[in-house]
PDB file of C-alpha atoms in Angstrom:
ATOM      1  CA  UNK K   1       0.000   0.000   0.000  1.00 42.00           C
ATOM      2  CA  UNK K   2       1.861   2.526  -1.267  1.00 45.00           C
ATOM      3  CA  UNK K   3       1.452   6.277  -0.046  1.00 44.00           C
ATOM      4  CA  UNK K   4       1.365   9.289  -2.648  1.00 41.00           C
ATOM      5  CA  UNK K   5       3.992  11.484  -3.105  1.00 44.00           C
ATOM      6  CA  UNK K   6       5.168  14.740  -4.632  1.00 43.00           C
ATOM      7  CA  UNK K   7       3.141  15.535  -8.190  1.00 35.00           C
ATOM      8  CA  UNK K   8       1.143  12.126  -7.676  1.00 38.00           C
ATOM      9  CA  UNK K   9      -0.612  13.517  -4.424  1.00 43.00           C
ATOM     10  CA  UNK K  10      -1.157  16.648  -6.587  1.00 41.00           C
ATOM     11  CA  UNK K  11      -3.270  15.119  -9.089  1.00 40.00           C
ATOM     12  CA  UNK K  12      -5.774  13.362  -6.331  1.00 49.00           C
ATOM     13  CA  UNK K  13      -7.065  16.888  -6.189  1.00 55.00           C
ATOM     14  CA  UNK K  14      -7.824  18.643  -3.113  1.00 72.00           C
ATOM     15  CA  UNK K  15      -7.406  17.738   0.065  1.00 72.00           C
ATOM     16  CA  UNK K  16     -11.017  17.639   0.994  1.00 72.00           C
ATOM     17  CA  UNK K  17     -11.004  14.970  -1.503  1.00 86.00           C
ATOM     18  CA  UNK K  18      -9.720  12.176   1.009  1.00 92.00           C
ATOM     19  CA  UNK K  19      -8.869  13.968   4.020  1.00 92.00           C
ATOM     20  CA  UNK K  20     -11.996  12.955   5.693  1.00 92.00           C
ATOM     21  CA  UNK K  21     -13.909   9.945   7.228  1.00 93.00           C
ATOM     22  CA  UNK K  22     -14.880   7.310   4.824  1.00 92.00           C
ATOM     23  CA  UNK K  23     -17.794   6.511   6.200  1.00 91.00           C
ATOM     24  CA  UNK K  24     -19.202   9.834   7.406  1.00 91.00           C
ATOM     25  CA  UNK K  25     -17.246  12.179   5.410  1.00 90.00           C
ATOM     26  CA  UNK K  26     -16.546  14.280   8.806  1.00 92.00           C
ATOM     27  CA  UNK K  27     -13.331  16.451   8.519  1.00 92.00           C
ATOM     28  CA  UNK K  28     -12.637  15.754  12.700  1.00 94.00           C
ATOM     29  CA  UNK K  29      -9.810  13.081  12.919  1.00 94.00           C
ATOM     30  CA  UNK K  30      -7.291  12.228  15.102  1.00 93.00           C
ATOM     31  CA  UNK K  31      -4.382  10.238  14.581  1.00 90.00           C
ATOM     32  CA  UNK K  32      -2.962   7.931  17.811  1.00 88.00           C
ATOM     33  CA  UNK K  33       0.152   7.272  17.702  1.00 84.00           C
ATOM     34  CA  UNK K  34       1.668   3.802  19.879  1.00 78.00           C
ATOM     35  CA  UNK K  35       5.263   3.652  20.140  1.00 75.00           C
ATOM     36  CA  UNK K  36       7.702   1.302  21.217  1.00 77.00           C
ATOM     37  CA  UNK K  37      11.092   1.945  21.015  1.00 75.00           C
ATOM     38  CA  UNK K  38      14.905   0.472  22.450  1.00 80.00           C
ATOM     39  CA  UNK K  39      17.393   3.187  22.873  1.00 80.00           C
ATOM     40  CA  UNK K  40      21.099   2.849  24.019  1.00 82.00           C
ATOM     41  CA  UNK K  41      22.329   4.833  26.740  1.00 85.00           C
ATOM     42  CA  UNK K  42      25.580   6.492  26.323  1.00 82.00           C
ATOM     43  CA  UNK K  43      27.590   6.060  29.467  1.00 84.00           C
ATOM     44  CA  UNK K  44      29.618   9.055  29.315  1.00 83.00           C
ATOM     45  CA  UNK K  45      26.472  11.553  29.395  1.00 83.00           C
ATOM     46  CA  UNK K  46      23.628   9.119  30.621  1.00 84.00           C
ATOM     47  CA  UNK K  47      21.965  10.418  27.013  1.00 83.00           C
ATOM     48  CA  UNK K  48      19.492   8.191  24.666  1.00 80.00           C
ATOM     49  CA  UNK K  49      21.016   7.654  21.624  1.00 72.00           C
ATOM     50  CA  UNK K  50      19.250   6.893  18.308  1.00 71.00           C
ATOM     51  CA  UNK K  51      16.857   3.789  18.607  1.00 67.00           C
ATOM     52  CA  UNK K  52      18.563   0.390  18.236  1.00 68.00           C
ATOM     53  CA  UNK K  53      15.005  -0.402  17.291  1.00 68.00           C
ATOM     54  CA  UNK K  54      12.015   0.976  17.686  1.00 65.00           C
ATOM     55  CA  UNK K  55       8.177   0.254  16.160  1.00 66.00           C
ATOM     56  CA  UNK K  56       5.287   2.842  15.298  1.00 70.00           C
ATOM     57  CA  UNK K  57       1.997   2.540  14.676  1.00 77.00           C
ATOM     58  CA  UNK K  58      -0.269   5.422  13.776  1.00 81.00           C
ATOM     59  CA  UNK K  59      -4.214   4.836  14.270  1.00 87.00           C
ATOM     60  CA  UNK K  60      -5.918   7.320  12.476  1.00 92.00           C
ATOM     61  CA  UNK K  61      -9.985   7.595  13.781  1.00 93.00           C
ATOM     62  CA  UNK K  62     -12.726   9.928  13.144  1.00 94.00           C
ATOM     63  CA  UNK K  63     -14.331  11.609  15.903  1.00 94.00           C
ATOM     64  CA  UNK K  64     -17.649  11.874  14.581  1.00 93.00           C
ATOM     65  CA  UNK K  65     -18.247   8.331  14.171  1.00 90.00           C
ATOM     66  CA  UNK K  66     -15.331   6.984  15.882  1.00 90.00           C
ATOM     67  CA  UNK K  67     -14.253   4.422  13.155  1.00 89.00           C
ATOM     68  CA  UNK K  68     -10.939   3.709  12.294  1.00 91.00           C
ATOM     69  CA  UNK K  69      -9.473   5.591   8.615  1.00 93.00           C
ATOM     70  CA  UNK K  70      -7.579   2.555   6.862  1.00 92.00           C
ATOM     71  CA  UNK K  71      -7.696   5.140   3.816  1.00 93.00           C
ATOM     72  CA  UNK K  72      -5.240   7.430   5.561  1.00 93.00           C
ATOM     73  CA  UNK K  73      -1.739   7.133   6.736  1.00 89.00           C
ATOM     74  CA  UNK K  74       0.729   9.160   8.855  1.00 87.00           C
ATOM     75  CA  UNK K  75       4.041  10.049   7.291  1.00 84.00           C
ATOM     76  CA  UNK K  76       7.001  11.650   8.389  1.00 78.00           C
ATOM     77  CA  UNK K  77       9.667  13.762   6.875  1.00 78.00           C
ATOM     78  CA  UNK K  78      12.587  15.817   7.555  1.00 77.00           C
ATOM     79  CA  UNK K  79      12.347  19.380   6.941  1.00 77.00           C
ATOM     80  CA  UNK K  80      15.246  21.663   7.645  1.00 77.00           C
ATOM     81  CA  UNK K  81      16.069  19.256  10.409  1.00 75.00           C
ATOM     82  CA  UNK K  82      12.695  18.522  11.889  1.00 80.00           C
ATOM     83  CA  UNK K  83      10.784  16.193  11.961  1.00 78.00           C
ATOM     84  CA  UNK K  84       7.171  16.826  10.251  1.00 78.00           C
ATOM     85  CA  UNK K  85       4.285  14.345  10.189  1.00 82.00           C
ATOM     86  CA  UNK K  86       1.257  14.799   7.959  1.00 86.00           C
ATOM     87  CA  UNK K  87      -1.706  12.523   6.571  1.00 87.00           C
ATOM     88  CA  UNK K  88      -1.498  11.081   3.387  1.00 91.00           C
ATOM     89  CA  UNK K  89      -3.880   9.065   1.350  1.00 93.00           C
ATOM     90  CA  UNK K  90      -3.271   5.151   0.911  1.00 90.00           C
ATOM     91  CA  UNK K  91      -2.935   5.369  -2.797  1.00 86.00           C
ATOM     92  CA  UNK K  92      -4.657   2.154  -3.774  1.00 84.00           C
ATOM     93  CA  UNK K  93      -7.568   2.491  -1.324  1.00 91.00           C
ATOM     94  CA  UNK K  94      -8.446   5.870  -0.660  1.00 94.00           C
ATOM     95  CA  UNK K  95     -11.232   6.273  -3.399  1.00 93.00           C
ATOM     96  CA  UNK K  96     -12.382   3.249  -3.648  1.00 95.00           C
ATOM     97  CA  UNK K  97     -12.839   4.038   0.417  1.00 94.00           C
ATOM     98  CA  UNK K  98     -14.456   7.190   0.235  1.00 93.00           C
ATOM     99  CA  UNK K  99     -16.356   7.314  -2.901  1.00 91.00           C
ATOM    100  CA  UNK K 100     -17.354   3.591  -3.161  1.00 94.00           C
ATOM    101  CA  UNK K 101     -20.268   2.478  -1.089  1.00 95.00           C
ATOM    102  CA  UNK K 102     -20.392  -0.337   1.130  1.00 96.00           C
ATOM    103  CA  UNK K 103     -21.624  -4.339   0.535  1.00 97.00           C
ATOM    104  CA  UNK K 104     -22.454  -7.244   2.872  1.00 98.00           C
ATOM    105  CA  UNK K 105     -21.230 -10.466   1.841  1.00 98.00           C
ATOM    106  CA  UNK K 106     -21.662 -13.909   2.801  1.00 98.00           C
ATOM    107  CA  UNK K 107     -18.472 -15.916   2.470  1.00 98.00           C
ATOM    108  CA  UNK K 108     -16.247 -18.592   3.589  1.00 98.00           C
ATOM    109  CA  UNK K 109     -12.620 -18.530   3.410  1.00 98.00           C
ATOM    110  CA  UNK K 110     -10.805 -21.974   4.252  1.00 98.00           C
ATOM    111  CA  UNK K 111      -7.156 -21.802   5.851  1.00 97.00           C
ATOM    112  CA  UNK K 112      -5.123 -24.010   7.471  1.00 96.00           C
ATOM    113  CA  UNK K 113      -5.696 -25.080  11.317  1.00 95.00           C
ATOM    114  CA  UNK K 114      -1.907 -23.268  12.151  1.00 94.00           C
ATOM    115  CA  UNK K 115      -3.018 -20.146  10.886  1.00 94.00           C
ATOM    116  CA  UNK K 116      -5.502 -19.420  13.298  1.00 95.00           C
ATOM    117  CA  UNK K 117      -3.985 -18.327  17.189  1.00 94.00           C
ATOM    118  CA  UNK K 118      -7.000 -18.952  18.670  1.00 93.00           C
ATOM    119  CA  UNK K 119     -10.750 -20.308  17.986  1.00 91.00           C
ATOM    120  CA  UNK K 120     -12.214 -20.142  21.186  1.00 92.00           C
ATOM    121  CA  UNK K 121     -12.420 -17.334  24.168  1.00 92.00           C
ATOM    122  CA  UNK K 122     -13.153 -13.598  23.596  1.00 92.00           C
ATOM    123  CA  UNK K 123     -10.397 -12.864  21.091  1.00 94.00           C
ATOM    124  CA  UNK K 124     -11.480 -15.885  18.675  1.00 95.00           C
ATOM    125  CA  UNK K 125     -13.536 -13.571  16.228  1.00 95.00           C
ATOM    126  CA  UNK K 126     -10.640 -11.298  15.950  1.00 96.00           C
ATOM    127  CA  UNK K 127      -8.032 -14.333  14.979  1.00 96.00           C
ATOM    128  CA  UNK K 128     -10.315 -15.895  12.791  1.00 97.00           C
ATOM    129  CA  UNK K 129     -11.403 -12.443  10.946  1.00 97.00           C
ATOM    130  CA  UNK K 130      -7.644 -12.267  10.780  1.00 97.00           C
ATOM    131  CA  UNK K 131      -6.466 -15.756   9.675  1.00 97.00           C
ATOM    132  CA  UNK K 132      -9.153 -15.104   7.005  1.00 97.00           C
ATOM    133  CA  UNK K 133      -8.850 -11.632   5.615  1.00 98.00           C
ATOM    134  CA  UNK K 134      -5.067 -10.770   7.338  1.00 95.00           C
ATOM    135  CA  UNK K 135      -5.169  -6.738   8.388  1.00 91.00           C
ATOM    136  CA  UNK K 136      -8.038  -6.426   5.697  1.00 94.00           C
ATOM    137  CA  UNK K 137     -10.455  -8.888   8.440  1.00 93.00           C
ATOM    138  CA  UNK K 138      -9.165  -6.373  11.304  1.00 90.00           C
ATOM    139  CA  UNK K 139      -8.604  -3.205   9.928  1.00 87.00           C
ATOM    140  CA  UNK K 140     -10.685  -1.890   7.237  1.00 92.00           C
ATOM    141  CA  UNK K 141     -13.413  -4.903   6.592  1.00 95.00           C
ATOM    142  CA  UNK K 142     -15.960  -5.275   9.477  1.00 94.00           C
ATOM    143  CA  UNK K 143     -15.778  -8.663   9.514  1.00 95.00           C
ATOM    144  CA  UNK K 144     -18.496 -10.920  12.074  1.00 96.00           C
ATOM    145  CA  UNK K 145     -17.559 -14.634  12.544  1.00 96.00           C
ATOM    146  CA  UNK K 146     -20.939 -16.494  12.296  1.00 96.00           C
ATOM    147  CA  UNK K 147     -19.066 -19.683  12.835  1.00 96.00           C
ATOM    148  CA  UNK K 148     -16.225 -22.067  11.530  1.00 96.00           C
ATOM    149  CA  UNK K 149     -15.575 -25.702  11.222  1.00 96.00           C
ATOM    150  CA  UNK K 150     -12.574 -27.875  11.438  1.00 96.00           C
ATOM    151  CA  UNK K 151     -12.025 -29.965   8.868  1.00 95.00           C
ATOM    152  CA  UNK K 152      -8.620 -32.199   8.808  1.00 93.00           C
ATOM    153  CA  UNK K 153      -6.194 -29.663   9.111  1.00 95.00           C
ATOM    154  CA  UNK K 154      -7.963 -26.982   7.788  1.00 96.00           C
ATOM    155  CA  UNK K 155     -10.806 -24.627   9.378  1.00 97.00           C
ATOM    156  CA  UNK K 156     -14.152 -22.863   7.271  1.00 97.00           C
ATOM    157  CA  UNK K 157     -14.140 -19.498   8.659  1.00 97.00           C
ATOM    158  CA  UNK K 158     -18.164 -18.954   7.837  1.00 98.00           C
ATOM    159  CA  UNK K 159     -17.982 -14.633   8.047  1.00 97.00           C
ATOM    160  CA  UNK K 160     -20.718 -11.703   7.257  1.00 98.00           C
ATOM    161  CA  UNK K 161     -17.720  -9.520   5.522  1.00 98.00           C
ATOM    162  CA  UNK K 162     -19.015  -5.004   5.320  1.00 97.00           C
ATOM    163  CA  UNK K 163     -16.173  -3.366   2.711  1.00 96.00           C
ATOM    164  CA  UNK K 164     -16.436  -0.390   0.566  1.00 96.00           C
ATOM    165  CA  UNK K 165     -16.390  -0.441  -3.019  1.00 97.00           C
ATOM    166  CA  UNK K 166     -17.508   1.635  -6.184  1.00 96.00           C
ATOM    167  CA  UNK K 167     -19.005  -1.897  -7.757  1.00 97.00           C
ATOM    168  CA  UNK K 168     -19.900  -5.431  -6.829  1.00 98.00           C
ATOM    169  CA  UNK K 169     -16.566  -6.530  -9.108  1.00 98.00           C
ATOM    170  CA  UNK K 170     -14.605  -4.367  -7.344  1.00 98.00           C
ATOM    171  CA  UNK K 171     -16.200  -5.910  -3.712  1.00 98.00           C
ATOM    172  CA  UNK K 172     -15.312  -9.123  -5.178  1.00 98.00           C
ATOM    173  CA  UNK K 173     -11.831  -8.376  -6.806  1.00 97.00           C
ATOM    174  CA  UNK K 174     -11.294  -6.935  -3.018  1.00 97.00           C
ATOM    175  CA  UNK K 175     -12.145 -10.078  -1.364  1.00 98.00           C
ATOM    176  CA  UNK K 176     -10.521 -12.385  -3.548  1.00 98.00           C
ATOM    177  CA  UNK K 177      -6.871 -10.264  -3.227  1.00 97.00           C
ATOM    178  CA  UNK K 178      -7.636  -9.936   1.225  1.00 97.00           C
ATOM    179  CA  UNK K 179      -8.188 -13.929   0.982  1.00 98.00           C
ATOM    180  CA  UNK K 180      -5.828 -15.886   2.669  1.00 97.00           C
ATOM    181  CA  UNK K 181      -7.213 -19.059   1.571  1.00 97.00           C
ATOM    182  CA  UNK K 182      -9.982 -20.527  -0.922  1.00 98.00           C
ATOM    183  CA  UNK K 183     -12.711 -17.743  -0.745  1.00 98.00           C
ATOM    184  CA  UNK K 184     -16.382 -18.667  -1.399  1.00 98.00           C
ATOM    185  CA  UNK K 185     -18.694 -15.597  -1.567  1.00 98.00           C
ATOM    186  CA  UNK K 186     -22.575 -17.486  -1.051  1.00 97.00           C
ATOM    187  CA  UNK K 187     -24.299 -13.702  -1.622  1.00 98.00           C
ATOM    188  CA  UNK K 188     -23.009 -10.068  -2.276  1.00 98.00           C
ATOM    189  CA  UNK K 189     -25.488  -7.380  -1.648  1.00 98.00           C
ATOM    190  CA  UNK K 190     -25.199  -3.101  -1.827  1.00 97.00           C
ATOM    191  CA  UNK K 191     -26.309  -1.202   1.160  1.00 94.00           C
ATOM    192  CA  UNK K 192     -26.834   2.570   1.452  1.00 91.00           C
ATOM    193  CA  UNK K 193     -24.404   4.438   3.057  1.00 86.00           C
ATOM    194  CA  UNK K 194     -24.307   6.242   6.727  1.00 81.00           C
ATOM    195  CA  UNK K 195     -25.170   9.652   6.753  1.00 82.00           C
ATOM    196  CA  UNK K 196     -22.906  12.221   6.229  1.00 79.00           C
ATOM    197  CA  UNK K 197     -21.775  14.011   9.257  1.00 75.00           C
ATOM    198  CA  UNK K 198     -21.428  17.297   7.776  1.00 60.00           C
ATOM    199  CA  UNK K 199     -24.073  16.813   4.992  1.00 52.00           C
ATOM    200  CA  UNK K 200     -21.863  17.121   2.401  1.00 57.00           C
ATOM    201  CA  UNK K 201     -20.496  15.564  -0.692  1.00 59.00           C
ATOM    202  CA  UNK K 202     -16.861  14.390  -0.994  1.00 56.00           C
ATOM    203  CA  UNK K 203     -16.345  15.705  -3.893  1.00 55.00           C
TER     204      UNK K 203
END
């Protein structure tokens, strides 16, 4: 998922074109940022150096409706020697995202029994909407487990899958890329989409 840059981010138009909620169109987002980070200590000075290693994650959710933006990502650059972070549109899924509307589909996706963490407790939706779909089935699908079977080494991960999309062949070209196994798609349907927040278009 490659961000836009440059002349390429140009062309998307204007920012009110993406920078908003996909599902509400609301302008009021926040980004969360979770880091974790190992820094060496110089012993001389007692100062942090630069990380040895470190992991970010930027969450970026509309206040509105509180749902997470999977269309959106936080980047970071290096301007006259500091550091600048700024939203940028996920280039292959930002307009599919906010000028697509969503569909329900019924589906199965088989994958193999070592793939899924868990399939029983409170966090067993979550893993199998994972081992299905990968960060698609926790990210930007809302997935719901209705149930799954084992079968040999294998489990049927039976799933009511929401996504956004401008046509039922894109829903389905969608589904059959997030797939992480056999995918079976039993009935695809277009629902209307939420309210706007503000009322107004996105384009």
């Amino acid at each position: 998922m490659g961000l836009m840059e440059g002349s390429a981010r140009e062309s998307v138009g204007t920012l009110s074109s993406w920078l908003r909620c996909y599902r509400c169109w609301s302008r009021n987002l926040e980004v969360q940022v979770h880091y974790e980070g190992i820094l060496k200590i110089d012993p001389e000075t007692g100062e942090a150096e630069d990380p040895v290693e470190e992991v970010q994650e930027a969450v970026v959710q509309c206040l509105d409706c509180m749902h997470d933006q999977p269309h959106l990502s936080l980047a970071f650059y290096e301007i006259d020697g500091r550091r600048v972070s700024r939203l940028e549109p996920v280039e292959d899924r930002w307009e599919r995202l906010v000028t697509g509307t969503p569909w329900v589909a019924s589906c199965t996706v088989t994958v193999d029994a070592d793939e899924v963490e868990t399939c029983s407790g409170p966090e067993a939706a979550e893993s199998l909407a994972y081992a299905a779909f990968g960060d698609y089935g926790t990210r930007e699908f809302f997935t719901h487990v209705r149930f799954h079977k084992h079968e040999d080494d294998k489990i049927v991960v039976h799933l009511l899958v929401e996504l956004y999309a401008r046509s039922a062949e894109e829903a389905t070209q969608v589904l059959e890329q997030a797939a992480r196994g056999p995918l079976a798609i039993t009935s695809l349907a277009e629902e209307s989409r939420p309210p706007a927040a503000s009322g107004e278009s996105p384009h």
